[in-house]
PDB file of C-alpha atoms in Angstrom:
ATOM      1  CA  UNK A   1      -0.526  -0.159  -0.123  1.00 44.00           C
ATOM      2  CA  UNK A   2       0.831   3.565  -0.719  1.00 42.00           C
ATOM      3  CA  UNK A   3       1.086   4.669   2.861  1.00 49.00           C
ATOM      4  CA  UNK A   4       3.965   2.141   4.058  1.00 51.00           C
ATOM      5  CA  UNK A   5       6.110   2.242   1.196  1.00 54.00           C
ATOM      6  CA  UNK A   6       6.214   6.030   2.082  1.00 60.00           C
ATOM      7  CA  UNK A   7       7.385   5.345   5.608  1.00 67.00           C
ATOM      8  CA  UNK A   8      10.942   4.106   4.222  1.00 70.00           C
ATOM      9  CA  UNK A   9      11.826   7.513   2.346  1.00 72.00           C
ATOM     10  CA  UNK A  10      10.950   9.536   5.389  1.00 72.00           C
ATOM     11  CA  UNK A  11      12.931   7.155   8.275  1.00 73.00           C
ATOM     12  CA  UNK A  12      15.903   7.574   5.967  1.00 73.00           C
ATOM     13  CA  UNK A  13      15.806  11.023   6.252  1.00 73.00           C
ATOM     14  CA  UNK A  14      16.505  11.221  10.265  1.00 73.00           C
ATOM     15  CA  UNK A  15      19.396  11.083  11.825  1.00 78.00           C
ATOM     16  CA  UNK A  16      20.524   7.889  13.919  1.00 79.00           C
ATOM     17  CA  UNK A  17      19.120   9.345  17.013  1.00 81.00           C
ATOM     18  CA  UNK A  18      15.790  10.446  15.690  1.00 82.00           C
ATOM     19  CA  UNK A  19      15.803   6.365  14.724  1.00 82.00           C
ATOM     20  CA  UNK A  20      16.711   4.791  17.604  1.00 85.00           C
ATOM     21  CA  UNK A  21      13.901   6.772  19.430  1.00 86.00           C
ATOM     22  CA  UNK A  22      11.121   6.293  16.934  1.00 85.00           C
ATOM     23  CA  UNK A  23      12.130   2.195  17.293  1.00 87.00           C
ATOM     24  CA  UNK A  24      12.179   2.038  21.061  1.00 89.00           C
ATOM     25  CA  UNK A  25       8.946   4.256  21.066  1.00 89.00           C
ATOM     26  CA  UNK A  26       7.187   2.197  18.402  1.00 89.00           C
ATOM     27  CA  UNK A  27       8.826  -1.426  20.370  1.00 91.00           C
ATOM     28  CA  UNK A  28       6.634   0.105  23.420  1.00 92.00           C
ATOM     29  CA  UNK A  29       3.273   0.692  21.571  1.00 91.00           C
ATOM     30  CA  UNK A  30       3.530  -2.868  19.778  1.00 93.00           C
ATOM     31  CA  UNK A  31       4.245  -4.403  23.428  1.00 94.00           C
ATOM     32  CA  UNK A  32       1.012  -2.174  25.115  1.00 92.00           C
ATOM     33  CA  UNK A  33      -0.741  -3.303  21.983  1.00 93.00           C
ATOM     34  CA  UNK A  34       0.031  -6.780  22.289  1.00 94.00           C
ATOM     35  CA  UNK A  35      -0.916  -6.681  25.719  1.00 94.00           C
ATOM     36  CA  UNK A  36      -4.228  -5.640  24.957  1.00 92.00           C
ATOM     37  CA  UNK A  37      -4.888  -8.378  22.083  1.00 94.00           C
ATOM     38  CA  UNK A  38      -3.597 -10.936  24.989  1.00 95.00           C
ATOM     39  CA  UNK A  39      -6.648  -9.316  27.304  1.00 94.00           C
ATOM     40  CA  UNK A  40      -8.944  -9.468  24.562  1.00 94.00           C
ATOM     41  CA  UNK A  41      -8.054 -13.170  24.138  1.00 95.00           C
ATOM     42  CA  UNK A  42      -8.531 -13.777  27.581  1.00 95.00           C
ATOM     43  CA  UNK A  43     -12.310 -12.206  28.455  1.00 93.00           C
ATOM     44  CA  UNK A  44     -13.255 -13.923  24.526  1.00 94.00           C
ATOM     45  CA  UNK A  45     -11.891 -17.352  26.233  1.00 94.00           C
ATOM     46  CA  UNK A  46     -13.964 -16.524  29.584  1.00 93.00           C
ATOM     47  CA  UNK A  47     -17.076 -15.461  28.145  1.00 92.00           C
ATOM     48  CA  UNK A  48     -16.590 -18.821  25.678  1.00 93.00           C
ATOM     49  CA  UNK A  49     -16.729 -20.717  28.880  1.00 94.00           C
ATOM     50  CA  UNK A  50     -19.699 -19.160  30.093  1.00 91.00           C
ATOM     51  CA  UNK A  51     -21.080 -19.777  26.891  1.00 92.00           C
ATOM     52  CA  UNK A  52     -20.635 -23.767  27.212  1.00 93.00           C
ATOM     53  CA  UNK A  53     -21.459 -23.770  30.970  1.00 90.00           C
ATOM     54  CA  UNK A  54     -24.749 -22.215  30.069  1.00 89.00           C
ATOM     55  CA  UNK A  55     -25.539 -24.553  26.954  1.00 89.00           C
ATOM     56  CA  UNK A  56     -24.928 -27.354  29.782  1.00 89.00           C
ATOM     57  CA  UNK A  57     -27.121 -25.940  32.600  1.00 87.00           C
ATOM     58  CA  UNK A  58     -30.151 -25.361  30.331  1.00 86.00           C
ATOM     59  CA  UNK A  59     -29.846 -29.260  28.925  1.00 87.00           C
ATOM     60  CA  UNK A  60     -30.186 -30.206  32.865  1.00 86.00           C
ATOM     61  CA  UNK A  61     -33.895 -31.162  34.403  1.00 86.00           C
ATOM     62  CA  UNK A  62     -34.958 -29.259  37.286  1.00 86.00           C
ATOM     63  CA  UNK A  63     -34.386 -31.087  40.473  1.00 88.00           C
ATOM     64  CA  UNK A  64     -31.092 -32.949  39.100  1.00 89.00           C
ATOM     65  CA  UNK A  65     -28.921 -33.505  42.237  1.00 90.00           C
ATOM     66  CA  UNK A  66     -25.635 -31.407  41.709  1.00 89.00           C
ATOM     67  CA  UNK A  67     -22.476 -29.805  43.960  1.00 91.00           C
ATOM     68  CA  UNK A  68     -22.895 -26.323  44.939  1.00 91.00           C
ATOM     69  CA  UNK A  69     -19.094 -24.568  45.208  1.00 91.00           C
ATOM     70  CA  UNK A  70     -18.838 -21.931  48.443  1.00 92.00           C
ATOM     71  CA  UNK A  71     -15.340 -21.860  48.163  1.00 92.00           C
ATOM     72  CA  UNK A  72     -12.657 -22.943  45.510  1.00 91.00           C
ATOM     73  CA  UNK A  73     -12.386 -26.066  47.835  1.00 93.00           C
ATOM     74  CA  UNK A  74     -15.592 -26.854  49.469  1.00 94.00           C
ATOM     75  CA  UNK A  75     -18.416 -27.844  47.736  1.00 94.00           C
ATOM     76  CA  UNK A  76     -21.727 -29.357  49.342  1.00 95.00           C
ATOM     77  CA  UNK A  77     -24.365 -31.478  47.685  1.00 94.00           C
ATOM     78  CA  UNK A  78     -27.659 -29.656  46.699  1.00 92.00           C
ATOM     79  CA  UNK A  79     -30.596 -29.531  43.975  1.00 91.00           C
ATOM     80  CA  UNK A  80     -30.807 -27.319  40.690  1.00 88.00           C
ATOM     81  CA  UNK A  81     -33.415 -25.222  40.965  1.00 85.00           C
ATOM     82  CA  UNK A  82     -35.436 -23.012  38.032  1.00 83.00           C
ATOM     83  CA  UNK A  83     -32.259 -23.450  35.294  1.00 82.00           C
ATOM     84  CA  UNK A  84     -34.520 -20.942  33.392  1.00 86.00           C
ATOM     85  CA  UNK A  85     -33.776 -17.706  34.961  1.00 86.00           C
ATOM     86  CA  UNK A  86     -29.835 -16.700  35.077  1.00 88.00           C
ATOM     87  CA  UNK A  87     -27.851 -14.051  36.599  1.00 89.00           C
ATOM     88  CA  UNK A  88     -25.618 -11.757  34.185  1.00 89.00           C
ATOM     89  CA  UNK A  89     -22.992  -9.332  35.537  1.00 90.00           C
ATOM     90  CA  UNK A  90     -22.831  -6.743  33.387  1.00 88.00           C
ATOM     91  CA  UNK A  91     -20.178  -4.749  35.242  1.00 85.00           C
ATOM     92  CA  UNK A  92     -19.666  -2.128  37.758  1.00 87.00           C
ATOM     93  CA  UNK A  93     -21.604  -3.973  39.989  1.00 89.00           C
ATOM     94  CA  UNK A  94     -24.892  -4.458  38.208  1.00 91.00           C
ATOM     95  CA  UNK A  95     -26.356  -8.067  37.974  1.00 91.00           C
ATOM     96  CA  UNK A  96     -29.675  -8.294  35.532  1.00 90.00           C
ATOM     97  CA  UNK A  97     -31.752 -11.180  35.997  1.00 89.00           C
ATOM     98  CA  UNK A  98     -32.427 -13.166  32.504  1.00 88.00           C
ATOM     99  CA  UNK A  99     -33.966 -16.194  30.850  1.00 88.00           C
ATOM    100  CA  UNK A 100     -31.574 -18.488  29.611  1.00 88.00           C
ATOM    101  CA  UNK A 101     -32.520 -18.038  25.412  1.00 89.00           C
ATOM    102  CA  UNK A 102     -31.258 -14.049  26.656  1.00 88.00           C
ATOM    103  CA  UNK A 103     -28.180 -15.150  28.477  1.00 88.00           C
ATOM    104  CA  UNK A 104     -27.333 -17.219  25.516  1.00 90.00           C
ATOM    105  CA  UNK A 105     -27.776 -14.145  23.569  1.00 90.00           C
ATOM    106  CA  UNK A 106     -26.313 -12.016  26.064  1.00 90.00           C
ATOM    107  CA  UNK A 107     -22.547 -13.862  25.935  1.00 91.00           C
ATOM    108  CA  UNK A 108     -22.997 -14.408  21.808  1.00 93.00           C
ATOM    109  CA  UNK A 109     -23.071 -10.150  21.901  1.00 92.00           C
ATOM    110  CA  UNK A 110     -20.114 -10.034  24.213  1.00 92.00           C
ATOM    111  CA  UNK A 111     -18.348 -12.309  22.198  1.00 94.00           C
ATOM    112  CA  UNK A 112     -18.917 -10.984  18.961  1.00 94.00           C
ATOM    113  CA  UNK A 113     -18.563  -7.052  20.112  1.00 93.00           C
ATOM    114  CA  UNK A 114     -14.929  -8.428  21.883  1.00 93.00           C
ATOM    115  CA  UNK A 115     -13.781 -10.268  18.481  1.00 94.00           C
ATOM    116  CA  UNK A 116     -14.470  -7.305  16.149  1.00 95.00           C
ATOM    117  CA  UNK A 117     -12.537  -4.816  19.088  1.00 93.00           C
ATOM    118  CA  UNK A 118      -9.692  -7.490  18.963  1.00 94.00           C
ATOM    119  CA  UNK A 119     -10.076  -7.621  14.840  1.00 95.00           C
ATOM    120  CA  UNK A 120      -9.265  -3.463  15.145  1.00 94.00           C
ATOM    121  CA  UNK A 121      -6.694  -4.065  17.587  1.00 94.00           C
ATOM    122  CA  UNK A 122      -4.949  -6.328  15.399  1.00 94.00           C
ATOM    123  CA  UNK A 123      -4.848  -4.460  12.856  1.00 94.00           C
ATOM    124  CA  UNK A 124      -3.676  -1.276  14.532  1.00 92.00           C
ATOM    125  CA  UNK A 125      -0.641  -3.325  16.130  1.00 93.00           C
ATOM    126  CA  UNK A 126       0.541  -4.894  12.591  1.00 92.00           C
ATOM    127  CA  UNK A 127       0.598  -1.240  11.316  1.00 91.00           C
ATOM    128  CA  UNK A 128       2.475   0.099  14.166  1.00 90.00           C
ATOM    129  CA  UNK A 129       5.003  -3.601  14.588  1.00 91.00           C
ATOM    130  CA  UNK A 130       5.570  -2.439  10.588  1.00 90.00           C
ATOM    131  CA  UNK A 131       6.286   0.899  11.539  1.00 87.00           C
ATOM    132  CA  UNK A 132       9.162  -0.496  14.016  1.00 88.00           C
ATOM    133  CA  UNK A 133      10.772  -3.109  12.109  1.00 89.00           C
ATOM    134  CA  UNK A 134      11.260  -0.323   9.179  1.00 87.00           C
ATOM    135  CA  UNK A 135      12.570   1.863  11.548  1.00 86.00           C
ATOM    136  CA  UNK A 136      14.663  -1.172  13.025  1.00 87.00           C
ATOM    137  CA  UNK A 137      16.173  -1.811   9.369  1.00 87.00           C
ATOM    138  CA  UNK A 138      17.090   1.893   8.448  1.00 85.00           C
ATOM    139  CA  UNK A 139      18.394   1.939  11.772  1.00 85.00           C
ATOM    140  CA  UNK A 140      20.830  -1.167  11.049  1.00 87.00           C
ATOM    141  CA  UNK A 141      21.677   0.045   7.871  1.00 86.00           C
ATOM    142  CA  UNK A 142      22.417   3.809   8.727  1.00 84.00           C
ATOM    143  CA  UNK A 143      24.574   2.355  11.235  1.00 84.00           C
ATOM    144  CA  UNK A 144      26.577   0.230   9.259  1.00 87.00           C
ATOM    145  CA  UNK A 145      27.233   2.509   6.821  1.00 84.00           C
ATOM    146  CA  UNK A 146      28.704   5.218   9.639  1.00 83.00           C
ATOM    147  CA  UNK A 147      31.045   2.075  10.859  1.00 85.00           C
ATOM    148  CA  UNK A 148      32.204   1.509   7.221  1.00 86.00           C
ATOM    149  CA  UNK A 149      32.454   5.456   7.084  1.00 80.00           C
ATOM    150  CA  UNK A 150      34.432   5.952   9.920  1.00 73.00           C
TER     151      UNK A 150
ATOM    152  CA  UNK B   1      38.229  40.037  39.003  1.00 53.00           C
ATOM    153  CA  UNK B   2      36.126  39.363  36.068  1.00 56.00           C
ATOM    154  CA  UNK B   3      37.007  35.964  35.498  1.00 57.00           C
ATOM    155  CA  UNK B   4      35.951  35.058  39.023  1.00 57.00           C
ATOM    156  CA  UNK B   5      32.577  36.722  38.881  1.00 59.00           C
ATOM    157  CA  UNK B   6      31.789  35.485  35.989  1.00 64.00           C
ATOM    158  CA  UNK B   7      32.088  31.765  36.646  1.00 71.00           C
ATOM    159  CA  UNK B   8      30.145  33.015  40.161  1.00 75.00           C
ATOM    160  CA  UNK B   9      27.023  34.053  38.221  1.00 79.00           C
ATOM    161  CA  UNK B  10      28.200  31.038  35.773  1.00 77.00           C
ATOM    162  CA  UNK B  11      27.645  28.685  38.862  1.00 82.00           C
ATOM    163  CA  UNK B  12      24.267  30.445  39.759  1.00 84.00           C
ATOM    164  CA  UNK B  13      23.141  29.794  36.178  1.00 82.00           C
ATOM    165  CA  UNK B  14      23.674  26.292  36.343  1.00 85.00           C
ATOM    166  CA  UNK B  15      22.098  26.004  39.976  1.00 88.00           C
ATOM    167  CA  UNK B  16      19.081  28.206  38.369  1.00 87.00           C
ATOM    168  CA  UNK B  17      19.303  25.351  35.637  1.00 87.00           C
ATOM    169  CA  UNK B  18      18.578  22.716  37.917  1.00 89.00           C
ATOM    170  CA  UNK B  19      16.153  24.357  39.680  1.00 91.00           C
ATOM    171  CA  UNK B  20      14.245  24.655  36.549  1.00 90.00           C
ATOM    172  CA  UNK B  21      15.371  20.747  35.082  1.00 90.00           C
ATOM    173  CA  UNK B  22      13.619  19.754  38.482  1.00 93.00           C
ATOM    174  CA  UNK B  23      10.632  21.815  38.087  1.00 92.00           C
ATOM    175  CA  UNK B  24      10.423  20.142  34.363  1.00 92.00           C
ATOM    176  CA  UNK B  25      10.398  16.917  35.625  1.00 93.00           C
ATOM    177  CA  UNK B  26       7.556  17.298  38.662  1.00 94.00           C
ATOM    178  CA  UNK B  27       5.543  18.769  35.851  1.00 94.00           C
ATOM    179  CA  UNK B  28       6.361  15.556  33.773  1.00 94.00           C
ATOM    180  CA  UNK B  29       5.357  13.649  36.352  1.00 95.00           C
ATOM    181  CA  UNK B  30       2.226  15.220  37.285  1.00 94.00           C
ATOM    182  CA  UNK B  31       1.291  14.641  33.631  1.00 95.00           C
ATOM    183  CA  UNK B  32       1.504  10.917  33.279  1.00 95.00           C
ATOM    184  CA  UNK B  33      -0.187  11.004  36.831  1.00 95.00           C
ATOM    185  CA  UNK B  34      -2.747  12.953  34.248  1.00 95.00           C
ATOM    186  CA  UNK B  35      -3.064  10.517  31.756  1.00 94.00           C
ATOM    187  CA  UNK B  36      -3.113   7.156  34.611  1.00 95.00           C
ATOM    188  CA  UNK B  37      -6.270   8.783  36.217  1.00 95.00           C
ATOM    189  CA  UNK B  38      -7.653   9.498  33.182  1.00 95.00           C
ATOM    190  CA  UNK B  39      -6.940   6.186  31.671  1.00 93.00           C
ATOM    191  CA  UNK B  40      -8.893   4.521  34.865  1.00 95.00           C
ATOM    192  CA  UNK B  41     -12.133   7.263  34.661  1.00 95.00           C
ATOM    193  CA  UNK B  42     -12.089   6.408  30.697  1.00 95.00           C
ATOM    194  CA  UNK B  43     -12.613   2.516  31.609  1.00 92.00           C
ATOM    195  CA  UNK B  44     -14.794   3.116  33.855  1.00 93.00           C
ATOM    196  CA  UNK B  45     -17.061   5.060  31.486  1.00 94.00           C
ATOM    197  CA  UNK B  46     -16.532   2.400  28.973  1.00 93.00           C
ATOM    198  CA  UNK B  47     -18.041   0.069  31.698  1.00 92.00           C
ATOM    199  CA  UNK B  48     -20.822   1.915  32.621  1.00 93.00           C
ATOM    200  CA  UNK B  49     -21.986   2.669  29.231  1.00 93.00           C
ATOM    201  CA  UNK B  50     -22.182  -1.301  28.379  1.00 90.00           C
ATOM    202  CA  UNK B  51     -24.444  -1.398  31.624  1.00 91.00           C
ATOM    203  CA  UNK B  52     -26.650   1.019  30.540  1.00 91.00           C
ATOM    204  CA  UNK B  53     -26.772  -0.130  27.264  1.00 89.00           C
ATOM    205  CA  UNK B  54     -27.770  -3.317  28.557  1.00 87.00           C
ATOM    206  CA  UNK B  55     -30.720  -1.657  31.194  1.00 88.00           C
ATOM    207  CA  UNK B  56     -31.622  -0.300  28.000  1.00 88.00           C
ATOM    208  CA  UNK B  57     -32.869  -3.943  26.561  1.00 85.00           C
ATOM    209  CA  UNK B  58     -34.958  -4.826  29.656  1.00 85.00           C
ATOM    210  CA  UNK B  59     -38.110  -4.746  29.979  1.00 82.00           C
ATOM    211  CA  UNK B  60     -40.356  -2.773  32.373  1.00 80.00           C
ATOM    212  CA  UNK B  61     -40.452  -6.106  34.789  1.00 81.00           C
ATOM    213  CA  UNK B  62     -36.956  -7.431  34.888  1.00 83.00           C
ATOM    214  CA  UNK B  63     -35.020  -7.762  37.962  1.00 88.00           C
ATOM    215  CA  UNK B  64     -31.739  -5.683  38.308  1.00 91.00           C
ATOM    216  CA  UNK B  65     -29.952  -6.437  41.176  1.00 92.00           C
ATOM    217  CA  UNK B  66     -26.541  -4.516  42.305  1.00 92.00           C
ATOM    218  CA  UNK B  67     -24.001  -5.565  44.361  1.00 92.00           C
ATOM    219  CA  UNK B  68     -23.259  -3.764  47.572  1.00 91.00           C
ATOM    220  CA  UNK B  69     -20.113  -5.352  49.500  1.00 90.00           C
ATOM    221  CA  UNK B  70     -21.090  -8.958  49.954  1.00 90.00           C
ATOM    222  CA  UNK B  71     -24.938  -8.723  49.928  1.00 92.00           C
ATOM    223  CA  UNK B  72     -26.751  -8.469  46.146  1.00 91.00           C
ATOM    224  CA  UNK B  73     -29.723  -5.986  46.613  1.00 92.00           C
ATOM    225  CA  UNK B  74     -32.830  -5.982  44.400  1.00 92.00           C
ATOM    226  CA  UNK B  75     -32.923  -2.373  42.600  1.00 90.00           C
ATOM    227  CA  UNK B  76     -35.670  -0.694  40.415  1.00 90.00           C
ATOM    228  CA  UNK B  77     -35.077  -0.536  37.162  1.00 90.00           C
ATOM    229  CA  UNK B  78     -35.597   3.195  36.872  1.00 90.00           C
ATOM    230  CA  UNK B  79     -33.139   3.864  40.051  1.00 90.00           C
ATOM    231  CA  UNK B  80     -30.284   1.957  38.195  1.00 91.00           C
ATOM    232  CA  UNK B  81     -30.756   3.720  35.209  1.00 91.00           C
ATOM    233  CA  UNK B  82     -30.839   6.975  37.126  1.00 93.00           C
ATOM    234  CA  UNK B  83     -27.868   5.735  39.010  1.00 92.00           C
ATOM    235  CA  UNK B  84     -25.826   4.742  36.037  1.00 93.00           C
ATOM    236  CA  UNK B  85     -26.586   7.868  33.759  1.00 94.00           C
ATOM    237  CA  UNK B  86     -25.106  10.255  37.001  1.00 95.00           C
ATOM    238  CA  UNK B  87     -22.676   8.260  37.448  1.00 94.00           C
ATOM    239  CA  UNK B  88     -21.671   8.642  33.734  1.00 95.00           C
ATOM    240  CA  UNK B  89     -22.166  12.237  33.947  1.00 96.00           C
ATOM    241  CA  UNK B  90     -19.879  12.549  36.861  1.00 96.00           C
ATOM    242  CA  UNK B  91     -17.182  10.409  35.245  1.00 96.00           C
ATOM    243  CA  UNK B  92     -17.369  12.952  31.663  1.00 96.00           C
ATOM    244  CA  UNK B  93     -17.418  15.727  33.852  1.00 96.00           C
ATOM    245  CA  UNK B  94     -14.165  14.442  35.675  1.00 95.00           C
ATOM    246  CA  UNK B  95     -12.517  13.834  32.270  1.00 95.00           C
ATOM    247  CA  UNK B  96     -13.555  17.082  31.213  1.00 96.00           C
ATOM    248  CA  UNK B  97     -11.905  18.849  33.960  1.00 95.00           C
ATOM    249  CA  UNK B  98      -8.171  15.994  33.868  1.00 95.00           C
ATOM    250  CA  UNK B  99      -8.443  17.569  29.898  1.00 94.00           C
ATOM    251  CA  UNK B 100      -8.477  21.016  30.925  1.00 95.00           C
ATOM    252  CA  UNK B 101      -5.423  20.390  33.917  1.00 95.00           C
ATOM    253  CA  UNK B 102      -3.371  18.391  31.248  1.00 95.00           C
ATOM    254  CA  UNK B 103      -4.007  21.193  28.647  1.00 95.00           C
ATOM    255  CA  UNK B 104      -2.321  24.285  31.678  1.00 94.00           C
ATOM    256  CA  UNK B 105       0.474  21.317  32.343  1.00 94.00           C
ATOM    257  CA  UNK B 106       1.636  20.687  28.743  1.00 94.00           C
ATOM    258  CA  UNK B 107       1.654  24.266  28.390  1.00 94.00           C
ATOM    259  CA  UNK B 108       3.592  25.039  31.656  1.00 93.00           C
ATOM    260  CA  UNK B 109       5.788  22.351  30.221  1.00 93.00           C
ATOM    261  CA  UNK B 110       6.340  24.301  27.110  1.00 93.00           C
ATOM    262  CA  UNK B 111       7.298  27.570  28.732  1.00 92.00           C
ATOM    263  CA  UNK B 112       9.428  26.053  30.821  1.00 91.00           C
ATOM    264  CA  UNK B 113      11.044  24.434  28.305  1.00 91.00           C
ATOM    265  CA  UNK B 114      11.383  27.603  26.528  1.00 92.00           C
ATOM    266  CA  UNK B 115      13.030  28.838  29.672  1.00 90.00           C
ATOM    267  CA  UNK B 116      15.814  26.442  30.135  1.00 89.00           C
ATOM    268  CA  UNK B 117      16.531  26.685  26.432  1.00 90.00           C
ATOM    269  CA  UNK B 118      17.466  30.376  26.818  1.00 89.00           C
ATOM    270  CA  UNK B 119      18.851  29.765  30.139  1.00 86.00           C
ATOM    271  CA  UNK B 120      21.103  27.119  28.548  1.00 86.00           C
ATOM    272  CA  UNK B 121      22.014  29.756  25.531  1.00 87.00           C
ATOM    273  CA  UNK B 122      22.871  32.024  28.209  1.00 85.00           C
ATOM    274  CA  UNK B 123      25.465  29.561  30.072  1.00 83.00           C
ATOM    275  CA  UNK B 124      26.825  29.047  26.687  1.00 84.00           C
ATOM    276  CA  UNK B 125      27.364  32.508  25.956  1.00 84.00           C
ATOM    277  CA  UNK B 126      28.554  33.218  29.675  1.00 79.00           C
ATOM    278  CA  UNK B 127      31.380  30.682  28.830  1.00 79.00           C
ATOM    279  CA  UNK B 128      32.478  31.413  25.263  1.00 79.00           C
ATOM    280  CA  UNK B 129      33.146  35.151  26.481  1.00 74.00           C
ATOM    281  CA  UNK B 130      35.519  33.699  29.232  1.00 64.00           C
TER     282      UNK B 130
END
């Protein structure tokens, strides 16, 4: 694309110092963006698990015996009550009672939102990475020039 | 005599330069703190707007609960809506305030940089004469 090809002559015009600082800055930005990408992937996985759990729950009949977690290592036996209503954590401390169908819907919506965010972020990240790589290449070329000149 | 007085005045200039450099780094720390608080508020704003969207999708009779400490308390949908909207307003106002503070800080940063530059030039000029 034209925008990518025109970076290189811009970078060539700069001094070694500027190139170094541009490369460092771009590298930092790429790292931050990669972290965000990982976060989104983790969140999407959690939502996927929630969605799977919901689907499983909807298959269970009412009154089915189950083990209820009280802590991470303590479970007590119980029976499944109404699986038609689920409480959804929507953020900032608010929980909304929804039907099983709405709950599954919610998970789907959130997963789609996260997937589109992930795609957008991926695009930005790859552009930044490209700039960082180009800066690195031009920097190395310049340093070789200086080394051979001196 | 002239050499001694010029070296002492250059020492003063150096001290002034140090003081100004300290001010500069303080301003930069303030700016980065501003950025951090801004990030926190922006995240909260986003979260609250998501909640508002979910609440808007609900029927009148849907049940909404709020987590207050370890207690899940049933809330009225209208009340929950009002609370979330108020929170969004508050956060937006805070963000605007932070924006104007940031602008002030950046102006101060630039003027400090200029002052430092001028000082450095004076010091250089002083050294050139001596």
